[in-house]
Tab-separated table of C-alpha atoms in Angstrom:
chain	number	residue	atom	x	y	z
E	1	UNK	CA	-24.307	-5.870	10.959
E	2	UNK	CA	-23.143	-2.403	9.925
E	3	UNK	CA	-25.567	0.542	9.921
E	4	UNK	CA	-25.067	4.188	8.916
E	5	UNK	CA	-27.179	7.043	10.298
E	6	UNK	CA	-26.574	10.344	8.544
E	7	UNK	CA	-28.233	13.726	8.643
E	8	UNK	CA	-27.748	17.372	9.404
E	9	UNK	CA	-26.730	18.946	12.669
E	10	UNK	CA	-29.295	18.389	15.446
E	11	UNK	CA	-31.389	16.198	13.124
E	12	UNK	CA	-31.853	13.477	15.757
E	13	UNK	CA	-29.428	10.980	14.232
E	14	UNK	CA	-27.511	10.251	17.443
E	15	UNK	CA	-30.578	9.407	19.526
E	16	UNK	CA	-31.976	7.184	16.765
E	17	UNK	CA	-28.585	5.509	16.337
E	18	UNK	CA	-28.383	4.936	20.104
E	19	UNK	CA	-31.816	3.272	20.103
E	20	UNK	CA	-30.867	1.066	17.150
E	21	UNK	CA	-27.581	0.076	18.786
E	22	UNK	CA	-29.371	-0.965	21.965
E	23	UNK	CA	-31.938	-2.907	19.903
E	24	UNK	CA	-29.332	-4.996	18.048
E	25	UNK	CA	-26.941	-5.545	20.957
E	26	UNK	CA	-26.835	-8.928	22.640
E	27	UNK	CA	-24.756	-7.566	25.531
E	28	UNK	CA	-23.971	-4.069	26.817
E	29	UNK	CA	-22.834	-2.087	23.751
E	30	UNK	CA	-19.886	0.254	23.456
E	31	UNK	CA	-20.241	3.955	22.715
E	32	UNK	CA	-17.139	4.955	20.771
E	33	UNK	CA	-16.741	8.722	21.183
E	34	UNK	CA	-14.439	10.311	18.596
E	35	UNK	CA	-14.200	13.911	19.782
E	36	UNK	CA	-10.619	15.096	20.346
E	37	UNK	CA	-10.656	17.114	23.577
E	38	UNK	CA	-7.503	19.024	22.651
E	39	UNK	CA	-9.490	21.671	20.733
E	40	UNK	CA	-10.403	23.476	23.989
E	41	UNK	CA	-13.970	24.177	22.849
E	42	UNK	CA	-16.195	24.769	25.911
E	43	UNK	CA	-19.444	24.724	23.924
E	44	UNK	CA	-18.498	21.363	22.427
E	45	UNK	CA	-17.710	20.112	25.919
E	46	UNK	CA	-21.244	21.028	26.973
E	47	UNK	CA	-22.638	19.083	23.988
E	48	UNK	CA	-20.580	16.047	24.974
E	49	UNK	CA	-21.834	16.250	28.558
E	50	UNK	CA	-25.421	16.333	27.269
E	51	UNK	CA	-24.747	13.202	25.165
E	52	UNK	CA	-23.240	11.423	28.187
E	53	UNK	CA	-26.255	12.227	30.343
E	54	UNK	CA	-28.768	11.184	27.671
E	55	UNK	CA	-27.196	7.761	27.126
E	56	UNK	CA	-26.843	7.110	30.848
E	57	UNK	CA	-25.387	3.777	31.895
E	58	UNK	CA	-26.687	1.839	28.892
E	59	UNK	CA	-23.323	1.943	27.081
E	60	UNK	CA	-19.691	1.333	27.929
E	61	UNK	CA	-17.957	4.511	26.771
E	62	UNK	CA	-14.656	4.371	24.910
E	63	UNK	CA	-12.870	7.476	23.683
E	64	UNK	CA	-10.776	7.170	20.548
E	65	UNK	CA	-10.298	10.114	18.234
E	66	UNK	CA	-8.131	8.519	15.540
E	67	UNK	CA	-7.560	4.745	15.403
E	68	UNK	CA	-11.032	3.198	15.541
E	69	UNK	CA	-9.989	-0.270	14.422
E	70	UNK	CA	-7.630	-0.439	17.398
E	71	UNK	CA	-10.517	-0.477	19.900
E	72	UNK	CA	-13.261	-2.312	17.976
E	73	UNK	CA	-13.151	-6.016	18.675
E	74	UNK	CA	-15.121	-8.804	16.991
E	75	UNK	CA	-18.414	-10.090	18.395
E	76	UNK	CA	-19.444	-6.906	20.199
E	77	UNK	CA	-21.762	-4.019	19.348
E	78	UNK	CA	-20.495	-0.455	18.899
E	79	UNK	CA	-21.943	2.969	18.240
E	80	UNK	CA	-19.361	5.241	16.591
E	81	UNK	CA	-20.409	8.827	17.251
E	82	UNK	CA	-19.253	10.342	15.136
E	83	UNK	CA	-17.383	9.718	11.911
E	84	UNK	CA	-17.530	13.445	11.150
E	85	UNK	CA	-15.336	14.216	14.159
E	86	UNK	CA	-13.045	11.327	13.223
E	87	UNK	CA	-12.587	12.901	9.768
E	88	UNK	CA	-11.833	16.277	11.364
E	89	UNK	CA	-9.267	14.669	13.672
E	90	UNK	CA	-7.486	13.118	10.687
E	91	UNK	CA	-7.904	15.913	8.159
E	92	UNK	CA	-4.153	16.077	7.560
E	93	UNK	CA	-3.981	12.447	6.375
E	94	UNK	CA	-4.291	11.054	2.868
E	95	UNK	CA	-7.726	10.104	1.611
E	96	UNK	CA	-6.479	6.569	0.912
E	97	UNK	CA	-5.481	6.084	4.557
E	98	UNK	CA	-8.925	7.127	5.779
E	99	UNK	CA	-10.704	4.943	3.238
E	100	UNK	CA	-8.521	1.986	4.242
E	101	UNK	CA	-9.480	2.499	7.895
E	102	UNK	CA	-13.185	2.519	6.978
E	103	UNK	CA	-12.734	-0.645	4.909
E	104	UNK	CA	-10.928	-2.289	7.848
E	105	UNK	CA	-13.864	-1.459	10.121
E	106	UNK	CA	-16.216	-3.029	7.602
E	107	UNK	CA	-14.241	-6.272	7.737
E	108	UNK	CA	-14.492	-6.649	11.533
E	109	UNK	CA	-17.110	-9.208	12.591
E	110	UNK	CA	-18.942	-6.802	14.909
E	111	UNK	CA	-22.145	-4.825	14.923
E	112	UNK	CA	-21.182	-1.221	14.222
E	113	UNK	CA	-23.600	1.696	14.005
E	114	UNK	CA	-21.973	4.765	12.469
E	115	UNK	CA	-23.152	8.380	12.791
E	116	UNK	CA	-22.178	10.898	10.102
E	117	UNK	CA	-23.125	14.538	9.654
E	118	UNK	CA	-24.370	15.341	6.177
E	119	UNK	CA	-22.356	18.418	5.219
E	120	UNK	CA	-22.341	17.731	1.489
E	121	UNK	CA	-25.600	19.431	0.478
E	122	UNK	CA	-24.447	23.040	0.616
E	123	UNK	CA	-22.333	25.235	-1.577
E	124	UNK	CA	-18.674	24.483	-2.209
E	125	UNK	CA	-16.756	26.126	0.671
E	126	UNK	CA	-14.478	29.010	-0.231
E	127	UNK	CA	-11.483	27.937	1.868
E	128	UNK	CA	-9.296	24.882	1.151
E	129	UNK	CA	-9.574	23.268	4.595
E	130	UNK	CA	-13.370	23.374	4.604
E	131	UNK	CA	-13.461	22.060	1.021
E	132	UNK	CA	-11.223	19.162	2.026
E	133	UNK	CA	-13.454	18.367	5.011
E	134	UNK	CA	-16.642	18.406	2.921
E	135	UNK	CA	-14.998	16.339	0.159
E	136	UNK	CA	-13.721	13.743	2.640
E	137	UNK	CA	-17.126	13.607	4.331
E	138	UNK	CA	-18.727	12.782	1.004
E	139	UNK	CA	-16.091	10.200	0.071
E	140	UNK	CA	-16.181	8.483	3.470
E	141	UNK	CA	-19.984	8.632	3.488
E	142	UNK	CA	-20.116	6.844	0.132
E	143	UNK	CA	-17.735	4.135	1.376
E	144	UNK	CA	-19.778	3.646	4.517
E	145	UNK	CA	-23.012	3.459	2.529
E	146	UNK	CA	-21.513	0.726	0.344
E	147	UNK	CA	-20.263	-1.427	3.195
E	148	UNK	CA	-23.247	-0.964	5.527
E	149	UNK	CA	-26.197	-3.338	5.575
E	150	UNK	CA	-28.527	-0.442	6.344
E	151	UNK	CA	-28.311	3.286	5.575
E	152	UNK	CA	-30.705	5.630	7.362
E	153	UNK	CA	-31.189	9.311	6.566
E	154	UNK	CA	-32.436	11.446	9.451
E	155	UNK	CA	-34.261	14.763	9.148
E	156	UNK	CA	-36.196	16.522	11.888
E	157	UNK	CA	-36.029	13.415	14.078
E	158	UNK	CA	-37.581	11.261	11.366
E	159	UNK	CA	-35.722	8.381	9.799
E	160	UNK	CA	-35.890	7.167	6.235
E	161	UNK	CA	-34.174	3.913	5.375
E	162	UNK	CA	-32.339	4.203	2.046
E	163	UNK	CA	-30.768	0.753	2.109
């Protein structure tokens, strides 16, 4: 089963995705953290610590910022939090490469719950890097929505199943 949770920043998508992952897991699930710690962002580090504390010992944590298909194995359950960071980490790569990686994840016989920030509802960014990030977020989001069995939009801690 593949499930996508998407929504704005601090919408509650991660906590809902965690609960769903635990509900569908038949053994202890994996929490696949995609943040690249090389950015040196202290505030982001504090956010990560808060996530670690909130999920407690219910997950086995794996950290992989780029090659997700390398660590996801068949017949297990994974929460990938988050695809938005994964896109940021690979912003310099071709769109086709990123899409191929998403398609490869879809082909793995594993339960995967994806988390994606919805950054595509605003104005077109004025700088090229931000435009590329927003464009890739929309493209990857569409691919995920197609391959996932369920797609859940989250706003204000409330979920609405779209698929």
